[in-house]
mmCIF file of C-alpha atoms and ligand atoms in Angstrom:
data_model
loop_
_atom_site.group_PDB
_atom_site.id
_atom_site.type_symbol
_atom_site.label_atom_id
_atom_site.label_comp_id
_atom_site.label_asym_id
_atom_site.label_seq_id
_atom_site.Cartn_x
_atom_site.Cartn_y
_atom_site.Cartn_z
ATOM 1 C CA UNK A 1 21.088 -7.550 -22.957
ATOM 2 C CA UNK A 2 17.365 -7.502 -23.354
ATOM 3 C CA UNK A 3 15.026 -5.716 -21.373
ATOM 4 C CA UNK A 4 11.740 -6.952 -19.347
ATOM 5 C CA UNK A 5 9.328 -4.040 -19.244
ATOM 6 C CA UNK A 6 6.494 -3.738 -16.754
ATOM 7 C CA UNK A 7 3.723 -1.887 -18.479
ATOM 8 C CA UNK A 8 0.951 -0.150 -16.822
ATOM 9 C CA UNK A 9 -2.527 -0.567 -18.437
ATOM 10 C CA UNK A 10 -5.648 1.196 -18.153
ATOM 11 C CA UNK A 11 -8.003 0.366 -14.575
ATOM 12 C CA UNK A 12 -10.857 1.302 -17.012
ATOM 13 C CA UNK A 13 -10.947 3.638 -19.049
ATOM 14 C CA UNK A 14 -9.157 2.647 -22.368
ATOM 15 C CA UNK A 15 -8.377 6.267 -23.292
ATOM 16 C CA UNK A 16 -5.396 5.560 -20.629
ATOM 17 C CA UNK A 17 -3.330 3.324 -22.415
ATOM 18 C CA UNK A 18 0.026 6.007 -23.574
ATOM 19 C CA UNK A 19 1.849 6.191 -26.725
ATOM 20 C CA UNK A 20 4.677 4.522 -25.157
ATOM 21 C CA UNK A 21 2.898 1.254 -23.844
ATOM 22 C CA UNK A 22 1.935 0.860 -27.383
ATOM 23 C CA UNK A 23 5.168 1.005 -28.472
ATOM 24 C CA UNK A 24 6.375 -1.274 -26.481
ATOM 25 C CA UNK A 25 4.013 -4.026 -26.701
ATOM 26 C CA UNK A 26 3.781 -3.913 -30.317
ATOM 27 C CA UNK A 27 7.931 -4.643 -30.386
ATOM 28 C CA UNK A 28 8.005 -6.876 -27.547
ATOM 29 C CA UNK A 29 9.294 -10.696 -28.296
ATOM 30 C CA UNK A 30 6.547 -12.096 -25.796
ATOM 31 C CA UNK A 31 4.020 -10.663 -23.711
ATOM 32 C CA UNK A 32 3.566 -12.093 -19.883
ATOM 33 C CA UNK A 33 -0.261 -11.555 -19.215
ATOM 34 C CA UNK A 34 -2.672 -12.430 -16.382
ATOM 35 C CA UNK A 35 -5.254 -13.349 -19.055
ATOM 36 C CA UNK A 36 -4.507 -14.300 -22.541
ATOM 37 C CA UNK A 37 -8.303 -13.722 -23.585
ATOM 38 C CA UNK A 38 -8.526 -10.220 -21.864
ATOM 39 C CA UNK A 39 -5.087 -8.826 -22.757
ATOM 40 C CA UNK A 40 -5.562 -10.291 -26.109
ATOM 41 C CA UNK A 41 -8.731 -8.514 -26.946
ATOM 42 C CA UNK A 42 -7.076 -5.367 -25.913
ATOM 43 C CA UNK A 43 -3.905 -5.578 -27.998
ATOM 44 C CA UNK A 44 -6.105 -6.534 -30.930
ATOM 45 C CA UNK A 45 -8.225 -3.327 -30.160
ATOM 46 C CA UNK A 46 -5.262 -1.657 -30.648
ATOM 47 C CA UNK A 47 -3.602 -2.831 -33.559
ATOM 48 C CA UNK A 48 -1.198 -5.035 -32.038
ATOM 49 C CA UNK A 49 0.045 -8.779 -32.833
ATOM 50 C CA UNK A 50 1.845 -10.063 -29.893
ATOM 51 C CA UNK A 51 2.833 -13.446 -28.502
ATOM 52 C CA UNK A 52 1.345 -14.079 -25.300
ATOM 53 C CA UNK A 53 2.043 -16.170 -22.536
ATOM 54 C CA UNK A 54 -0.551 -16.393 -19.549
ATOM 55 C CA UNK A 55 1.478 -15.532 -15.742
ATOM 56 C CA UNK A 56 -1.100 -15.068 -12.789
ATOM 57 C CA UNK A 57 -0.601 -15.241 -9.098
ATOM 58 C CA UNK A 58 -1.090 -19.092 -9.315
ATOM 59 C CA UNK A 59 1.636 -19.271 -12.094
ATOM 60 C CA UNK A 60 4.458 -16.612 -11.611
ATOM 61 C CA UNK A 61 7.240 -18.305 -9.804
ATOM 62 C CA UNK A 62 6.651 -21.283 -12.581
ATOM 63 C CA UNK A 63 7.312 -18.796 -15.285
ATOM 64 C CA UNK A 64 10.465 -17.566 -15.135
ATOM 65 C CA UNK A 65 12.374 -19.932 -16.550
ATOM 66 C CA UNK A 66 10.141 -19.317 -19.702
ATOM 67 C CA UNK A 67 10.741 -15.446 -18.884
ATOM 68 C CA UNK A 68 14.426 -16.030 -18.763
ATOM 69 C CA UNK A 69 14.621 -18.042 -21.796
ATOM 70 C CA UNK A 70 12.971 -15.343 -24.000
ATOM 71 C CA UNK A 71 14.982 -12.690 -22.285
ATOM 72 C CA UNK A 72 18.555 -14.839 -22.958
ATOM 73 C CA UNK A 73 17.412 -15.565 -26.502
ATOM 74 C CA UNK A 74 17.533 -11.957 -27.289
ATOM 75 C CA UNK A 75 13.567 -11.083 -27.015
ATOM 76 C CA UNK A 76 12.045 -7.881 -25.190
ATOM 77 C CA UNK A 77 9.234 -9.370 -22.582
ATOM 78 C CA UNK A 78 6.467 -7.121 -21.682
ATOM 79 C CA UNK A 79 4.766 -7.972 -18.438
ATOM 80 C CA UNK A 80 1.122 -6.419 -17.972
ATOM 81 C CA UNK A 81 -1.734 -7.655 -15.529
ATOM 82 C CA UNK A 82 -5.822 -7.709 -15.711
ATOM 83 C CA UNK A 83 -5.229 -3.204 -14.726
ATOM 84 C CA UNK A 84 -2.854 -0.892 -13.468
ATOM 85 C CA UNK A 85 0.430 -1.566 -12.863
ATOM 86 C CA UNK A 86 1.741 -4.882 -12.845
ATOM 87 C CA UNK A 87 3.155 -5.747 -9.044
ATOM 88 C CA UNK A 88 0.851 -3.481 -7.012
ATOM 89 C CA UNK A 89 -1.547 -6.187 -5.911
ATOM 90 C CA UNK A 90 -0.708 -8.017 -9.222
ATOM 91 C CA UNK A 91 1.964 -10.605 -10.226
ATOM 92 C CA UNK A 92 5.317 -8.871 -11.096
ATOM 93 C CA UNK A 93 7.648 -8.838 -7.308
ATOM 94 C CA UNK A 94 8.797 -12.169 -8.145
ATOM 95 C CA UNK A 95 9.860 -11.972 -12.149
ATOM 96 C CA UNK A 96 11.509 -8.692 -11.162
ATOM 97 C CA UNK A 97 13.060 -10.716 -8.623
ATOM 98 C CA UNK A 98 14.902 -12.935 -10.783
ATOM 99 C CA UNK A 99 15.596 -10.908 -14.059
ATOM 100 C CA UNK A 100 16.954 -8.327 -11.590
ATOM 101 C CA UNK A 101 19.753 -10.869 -10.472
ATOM 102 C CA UNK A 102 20.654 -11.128 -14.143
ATOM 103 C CA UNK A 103 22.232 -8.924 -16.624
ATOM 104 C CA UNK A 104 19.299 -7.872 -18.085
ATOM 105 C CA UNK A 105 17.202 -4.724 -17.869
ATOM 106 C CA UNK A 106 14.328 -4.350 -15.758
ATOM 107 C CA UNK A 107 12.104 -1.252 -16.616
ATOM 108 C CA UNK A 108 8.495 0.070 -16.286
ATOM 109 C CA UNK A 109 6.462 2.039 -18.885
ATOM 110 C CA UNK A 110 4.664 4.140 -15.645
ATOM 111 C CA UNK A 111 0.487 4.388 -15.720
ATOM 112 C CA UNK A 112 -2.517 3.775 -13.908
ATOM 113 C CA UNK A 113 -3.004 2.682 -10.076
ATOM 114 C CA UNK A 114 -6.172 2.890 -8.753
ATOM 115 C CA UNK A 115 -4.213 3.632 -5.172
ATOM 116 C CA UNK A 116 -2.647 6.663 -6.577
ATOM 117 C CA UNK A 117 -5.492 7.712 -8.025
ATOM 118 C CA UNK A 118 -7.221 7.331 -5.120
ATOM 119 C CA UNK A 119 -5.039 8.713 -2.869
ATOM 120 C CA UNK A 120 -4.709 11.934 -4.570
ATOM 121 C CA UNK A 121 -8.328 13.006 -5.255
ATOM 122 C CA UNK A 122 -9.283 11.928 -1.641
ATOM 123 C CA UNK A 123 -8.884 15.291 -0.016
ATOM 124 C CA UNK A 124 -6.350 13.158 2.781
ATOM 125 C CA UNK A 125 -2.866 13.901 3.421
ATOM 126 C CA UNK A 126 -0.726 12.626 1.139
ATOM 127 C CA UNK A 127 3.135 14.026 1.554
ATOM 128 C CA UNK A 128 3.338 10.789 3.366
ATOM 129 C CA UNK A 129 1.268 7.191 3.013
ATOM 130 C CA UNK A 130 0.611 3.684 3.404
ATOM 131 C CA UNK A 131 -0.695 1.510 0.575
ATOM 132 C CA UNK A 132 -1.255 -2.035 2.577
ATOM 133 C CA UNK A 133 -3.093 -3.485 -0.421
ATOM 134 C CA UNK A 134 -6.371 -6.046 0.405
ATOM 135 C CA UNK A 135 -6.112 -6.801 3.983
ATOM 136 C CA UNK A 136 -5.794 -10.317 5.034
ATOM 137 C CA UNK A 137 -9.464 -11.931 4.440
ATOM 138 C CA UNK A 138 -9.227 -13.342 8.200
ATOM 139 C CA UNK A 139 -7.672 -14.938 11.348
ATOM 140 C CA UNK A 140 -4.693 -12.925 13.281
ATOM 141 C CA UNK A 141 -4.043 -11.603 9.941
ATOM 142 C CA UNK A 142 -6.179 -9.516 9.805
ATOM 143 C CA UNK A 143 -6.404 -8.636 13.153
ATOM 144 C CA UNK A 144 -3.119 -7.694 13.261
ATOM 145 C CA UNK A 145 -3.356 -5.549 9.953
ATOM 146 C CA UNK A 146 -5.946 -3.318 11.313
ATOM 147 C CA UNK A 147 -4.597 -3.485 14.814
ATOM 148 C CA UNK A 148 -1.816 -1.691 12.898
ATOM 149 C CA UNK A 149 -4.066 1.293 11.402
ATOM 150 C CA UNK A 150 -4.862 2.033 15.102
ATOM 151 C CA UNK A 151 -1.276 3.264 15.455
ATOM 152 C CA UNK A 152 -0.335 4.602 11.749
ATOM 153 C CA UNK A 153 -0.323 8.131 11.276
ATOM 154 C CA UNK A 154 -0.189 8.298 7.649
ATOM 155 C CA UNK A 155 -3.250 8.178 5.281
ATOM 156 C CA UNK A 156 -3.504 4.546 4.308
ATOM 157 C CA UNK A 157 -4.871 2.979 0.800
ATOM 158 C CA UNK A 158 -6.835 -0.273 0.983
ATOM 159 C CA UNK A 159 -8.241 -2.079 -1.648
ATOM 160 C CA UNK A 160 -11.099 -4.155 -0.858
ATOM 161 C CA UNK A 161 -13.532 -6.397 -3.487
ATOM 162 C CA UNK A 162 -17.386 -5.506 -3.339
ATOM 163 C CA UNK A 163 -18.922 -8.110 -1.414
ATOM 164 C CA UNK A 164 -16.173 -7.636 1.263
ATOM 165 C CA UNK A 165 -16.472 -3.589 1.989
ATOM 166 C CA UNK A 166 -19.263 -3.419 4.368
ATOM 167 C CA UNK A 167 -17.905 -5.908 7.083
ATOM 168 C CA UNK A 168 -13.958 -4.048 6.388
ATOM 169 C CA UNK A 169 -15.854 -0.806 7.352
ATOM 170 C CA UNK A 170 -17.590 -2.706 10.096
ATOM 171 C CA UNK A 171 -13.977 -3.751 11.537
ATOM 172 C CA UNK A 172 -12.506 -0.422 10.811
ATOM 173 C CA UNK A 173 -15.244 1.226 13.037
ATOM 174 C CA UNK A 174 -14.585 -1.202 15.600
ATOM 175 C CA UNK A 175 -10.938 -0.395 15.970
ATOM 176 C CA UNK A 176 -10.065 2.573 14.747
ATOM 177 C CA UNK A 177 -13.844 4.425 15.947
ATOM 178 C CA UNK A 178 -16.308 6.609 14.030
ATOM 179 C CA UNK A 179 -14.332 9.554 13.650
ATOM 180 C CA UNK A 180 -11.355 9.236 11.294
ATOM 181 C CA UNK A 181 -12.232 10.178 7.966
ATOM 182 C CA UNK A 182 -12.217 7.701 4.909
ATOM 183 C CA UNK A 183 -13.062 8.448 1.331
ATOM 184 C CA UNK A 184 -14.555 5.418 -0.533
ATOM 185 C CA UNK A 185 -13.338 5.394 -3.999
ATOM 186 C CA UNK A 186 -15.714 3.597 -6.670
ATOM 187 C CA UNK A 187 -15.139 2.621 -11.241
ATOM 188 C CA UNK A 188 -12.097 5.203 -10.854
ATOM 189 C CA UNK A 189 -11.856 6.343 -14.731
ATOM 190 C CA UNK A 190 -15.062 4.575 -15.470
ATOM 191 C CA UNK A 191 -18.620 6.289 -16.544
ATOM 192 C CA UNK A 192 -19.854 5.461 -12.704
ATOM 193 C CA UNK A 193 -16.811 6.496 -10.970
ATOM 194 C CA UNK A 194 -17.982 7.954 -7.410
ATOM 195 C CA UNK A 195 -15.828 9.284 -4.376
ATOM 196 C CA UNK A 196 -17.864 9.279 -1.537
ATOM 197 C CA UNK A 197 -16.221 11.221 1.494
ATOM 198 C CA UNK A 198 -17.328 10.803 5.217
ATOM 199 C CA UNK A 199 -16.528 9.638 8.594
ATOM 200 C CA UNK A 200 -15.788 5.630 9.320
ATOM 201 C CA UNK A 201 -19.299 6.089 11.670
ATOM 202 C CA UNK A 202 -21.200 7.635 8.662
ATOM 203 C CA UNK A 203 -19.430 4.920 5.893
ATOM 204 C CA UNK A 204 -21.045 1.751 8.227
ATOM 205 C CA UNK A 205 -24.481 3.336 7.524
ATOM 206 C CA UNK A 206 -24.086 4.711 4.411
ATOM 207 C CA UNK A 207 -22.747 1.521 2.106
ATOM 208 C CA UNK A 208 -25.313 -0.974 4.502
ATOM 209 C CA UNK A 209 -27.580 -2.952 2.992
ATOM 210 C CA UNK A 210 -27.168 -2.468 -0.540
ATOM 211 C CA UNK A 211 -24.334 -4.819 -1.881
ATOM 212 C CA UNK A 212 -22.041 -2.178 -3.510
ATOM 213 C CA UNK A 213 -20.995 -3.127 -7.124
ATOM 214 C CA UNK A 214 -17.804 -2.470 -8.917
ATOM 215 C CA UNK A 215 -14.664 -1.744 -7.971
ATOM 216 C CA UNK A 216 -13.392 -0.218 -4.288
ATOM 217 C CA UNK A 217 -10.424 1.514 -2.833
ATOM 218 C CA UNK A 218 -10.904 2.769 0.661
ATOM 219 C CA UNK A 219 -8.706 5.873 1.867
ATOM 220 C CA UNK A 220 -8.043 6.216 5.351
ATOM 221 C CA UNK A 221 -7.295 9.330 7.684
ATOM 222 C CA UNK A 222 -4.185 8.575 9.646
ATOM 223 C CA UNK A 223 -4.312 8.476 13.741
ATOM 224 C CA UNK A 224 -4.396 12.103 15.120
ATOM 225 C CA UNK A 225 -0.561 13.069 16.268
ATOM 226 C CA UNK A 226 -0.762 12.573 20.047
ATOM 227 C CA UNK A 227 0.022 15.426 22.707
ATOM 228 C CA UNK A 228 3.632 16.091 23.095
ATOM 229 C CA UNK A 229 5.272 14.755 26.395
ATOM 230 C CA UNK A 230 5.260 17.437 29.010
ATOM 231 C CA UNK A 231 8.335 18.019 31.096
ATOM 232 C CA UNK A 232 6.608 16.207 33.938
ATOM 233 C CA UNK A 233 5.611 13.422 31.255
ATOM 234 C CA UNK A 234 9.741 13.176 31.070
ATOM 235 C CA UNK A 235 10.268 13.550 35.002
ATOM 236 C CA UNK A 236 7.669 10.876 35.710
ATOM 237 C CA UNK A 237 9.093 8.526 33.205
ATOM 238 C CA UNK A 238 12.984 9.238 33.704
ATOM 239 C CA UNK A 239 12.564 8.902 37.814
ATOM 240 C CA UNK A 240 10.948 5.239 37.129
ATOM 241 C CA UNK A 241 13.207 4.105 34.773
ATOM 242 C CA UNK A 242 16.448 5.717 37.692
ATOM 243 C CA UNK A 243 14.384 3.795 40.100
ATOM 244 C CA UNK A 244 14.599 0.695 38.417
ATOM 245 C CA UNK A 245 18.231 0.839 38.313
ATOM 246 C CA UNK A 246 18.702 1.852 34.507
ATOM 247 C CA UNK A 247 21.869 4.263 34.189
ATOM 248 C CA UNK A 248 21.441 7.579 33.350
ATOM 249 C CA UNK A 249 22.337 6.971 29.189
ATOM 250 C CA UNK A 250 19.994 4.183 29.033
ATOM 251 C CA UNK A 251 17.083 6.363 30.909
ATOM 252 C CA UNK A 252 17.448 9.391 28.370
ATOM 253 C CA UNK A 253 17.438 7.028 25.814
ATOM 254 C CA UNK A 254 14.572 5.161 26.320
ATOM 255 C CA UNK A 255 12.433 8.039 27.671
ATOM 256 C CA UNK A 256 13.699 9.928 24.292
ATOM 257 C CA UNK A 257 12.176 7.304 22.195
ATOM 258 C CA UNK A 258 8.872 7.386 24.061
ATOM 259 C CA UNK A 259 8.075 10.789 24.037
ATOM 260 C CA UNK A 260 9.797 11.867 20.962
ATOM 261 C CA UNK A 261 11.745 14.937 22.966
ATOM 262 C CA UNK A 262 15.598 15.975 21.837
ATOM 263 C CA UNK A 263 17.729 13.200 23.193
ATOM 264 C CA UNK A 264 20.258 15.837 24.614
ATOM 265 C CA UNK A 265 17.090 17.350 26.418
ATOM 266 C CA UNK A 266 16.494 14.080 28.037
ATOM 267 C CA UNK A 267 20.055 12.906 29.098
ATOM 268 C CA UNK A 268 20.352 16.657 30.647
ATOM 269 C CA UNK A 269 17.689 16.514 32.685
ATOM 270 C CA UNK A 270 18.207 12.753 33.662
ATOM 271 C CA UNK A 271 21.304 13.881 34.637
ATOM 272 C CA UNK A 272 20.250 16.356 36.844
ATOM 273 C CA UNK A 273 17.314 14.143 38.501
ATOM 274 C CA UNK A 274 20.045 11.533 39.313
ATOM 275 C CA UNK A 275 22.298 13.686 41.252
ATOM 276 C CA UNK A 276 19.335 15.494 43.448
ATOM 277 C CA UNK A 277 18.864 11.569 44.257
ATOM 278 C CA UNK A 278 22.321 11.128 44.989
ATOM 279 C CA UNK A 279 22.072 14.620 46.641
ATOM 280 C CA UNK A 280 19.011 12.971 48.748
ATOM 281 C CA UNK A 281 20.670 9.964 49.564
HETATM 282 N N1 SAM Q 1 -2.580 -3.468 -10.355
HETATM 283 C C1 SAM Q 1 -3.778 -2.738 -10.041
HETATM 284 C C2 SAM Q 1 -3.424 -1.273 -9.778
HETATM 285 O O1 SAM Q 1 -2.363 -0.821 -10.237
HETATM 286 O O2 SAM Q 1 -4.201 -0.563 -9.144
HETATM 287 C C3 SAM Q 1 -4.536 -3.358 -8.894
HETATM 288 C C4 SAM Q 1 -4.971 -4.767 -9.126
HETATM 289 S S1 SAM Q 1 -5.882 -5.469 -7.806
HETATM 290 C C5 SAM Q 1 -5.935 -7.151 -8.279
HETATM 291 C C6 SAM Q 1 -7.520 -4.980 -8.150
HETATM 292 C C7 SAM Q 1 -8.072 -4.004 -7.117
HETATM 293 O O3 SAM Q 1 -7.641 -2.681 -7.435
HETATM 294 C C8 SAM Q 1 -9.587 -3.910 -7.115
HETATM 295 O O4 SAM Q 1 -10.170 -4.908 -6.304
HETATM 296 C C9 SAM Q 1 -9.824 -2.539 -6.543
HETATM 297 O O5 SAM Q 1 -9.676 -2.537 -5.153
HETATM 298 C C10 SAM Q 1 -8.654 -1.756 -7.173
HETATM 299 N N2 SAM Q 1 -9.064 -1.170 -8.445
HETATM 300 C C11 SAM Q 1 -8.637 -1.499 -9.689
HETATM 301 N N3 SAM Q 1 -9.232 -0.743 -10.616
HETATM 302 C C12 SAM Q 1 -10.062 0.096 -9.964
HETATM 303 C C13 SAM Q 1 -10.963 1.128 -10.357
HETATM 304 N N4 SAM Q 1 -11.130 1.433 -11.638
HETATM 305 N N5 SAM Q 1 -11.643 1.790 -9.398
HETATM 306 C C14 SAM Q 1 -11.482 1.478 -8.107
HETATM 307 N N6 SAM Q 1 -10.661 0.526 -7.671
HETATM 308 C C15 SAM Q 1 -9.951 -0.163 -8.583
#
């Protein structure tokens, strides 16, 4: 069996690459890279000889036969991408795809994501999260995407290119309002790396009119936990749903999803509203 190894690489600062990416690059029977110049001048800055065989977005699906081949013949394959992690915004889902329906071994040597970097200097929440990746350039898409933020609770990652951040801030405002905050993450590990931190509102002004350089990950505040359902909240909603005909398990049920309350809560006091109706009638 050999094994295909998925090995994160600096978002840069070159001082990230670890002992153990070396390693396995420098034994690997081919290298799978988004760009053969860009890898190549980094493996050559550090040492290494490898064979390399170019696999972008455009290319991936294409290349696993080739992928397979090397893999069958007995060869380690190293998969890297342009930075980070290879399959966070990156090729990588679909190669893992197929060697993972084969005997072989799928692994990662773990490293740098600009969304967990991100994420964990932003000052946000972050027992729980949402990395949704670029959002969709356009159309329903996108609409839908951000239509989704209006709802999500947990802090969400975006990353966005330059020349594209002012109008996502411009939607965000629109949708989700001025007040969540967001942290704009700029050249993480780079000389200019910046984290500004703000409201959406003060983001809009802030990052208009200059055309921001370099490279952005936007952190989001998630939507603020609504009120808890008071007990008339459930009376209200349990006597329309009676009133409609619904039996008593289906009521609690439904009425328990909404507000969130202890099913056996609901289905107890359902119960009791339908026989003071019966009582009634
Ligand atoms: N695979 C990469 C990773 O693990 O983060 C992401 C690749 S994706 C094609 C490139 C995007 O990641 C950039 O447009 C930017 O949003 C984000 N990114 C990558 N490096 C970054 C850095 N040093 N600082 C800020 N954002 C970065």
């Amino acid at each position: 069996m050999s094994r295909l190894v998925l090995v994160a690489t600096p978002i840069g600062n070159m001082s990230d690459v670890s002992p153990r990416a070396i390693a396995e690059l420098t034994a690997a029977g081919l290298v799978c890279c988004e760009d053969t110049r860009r890898t190549g001048m980094m493996l050559k800055n550090l040492g290494i000889d490898a064979k390399l065989m170019r696999v972008d977005e455009h290319t991936e699906h294409a290349s696993i036969p080739r992928v397979l081949d090397a893999l069958n013949e007995g060869r380690d394959v190293c998969l890297v991408t342009d930075a980070g992690t290879p399959g966070i915004s990156d090729p990588g889902e679909r190669i893992v795809r197929a060697v993972s329906q084969t005997a072989h071994i799928v692994t990662a040597v773990p490293g740098p994501a600009a969304f967990v970097m991100a994420l964990v200097i932003s000052g946000l929440p972050t027992e729980r999260f949402a990395f949704d990746g670029f959002l969709p350039r356009g159309g329903k898409e996108r609409a839908r995407s951000i239509a989704d933020l209006v709802r999500e609770r947990r802090t969400t990652v975006l990353y966005e290119a330059p020349h594209r951040l002012q109008r996502t801030l411009e939607d965000l405002y629109v949708s989700l309002g001025g007040e969540r905050r967001i942290v704009v993450a700029r050249e993480l590990t780079k000389i200019h790396e910046e984290v500004w931190r703000g409201s959406i509102a003060d983001a809009v002004t802030n990052f208009a009119g200059v055309e921001p350089k370099g490279e952005f990950v936007l952190v989001v505040e998630g939507a603020a936990d609504e009120p808890a359902a008071t007990d008339d909240d459930i009376d209200r909603l349990l006597l329309a749903e009676l009133a409609a005909g619904v039996s008593v398990r289906d009521a609690a049920a439904v009425v328990a999803e909404l507000t969130g309350a202890p099913k056996k809560t609901v289905y107890n006091r359902a119960l009791e509203l339908s026989k003071s109706d019966d009582e009634r009638s």
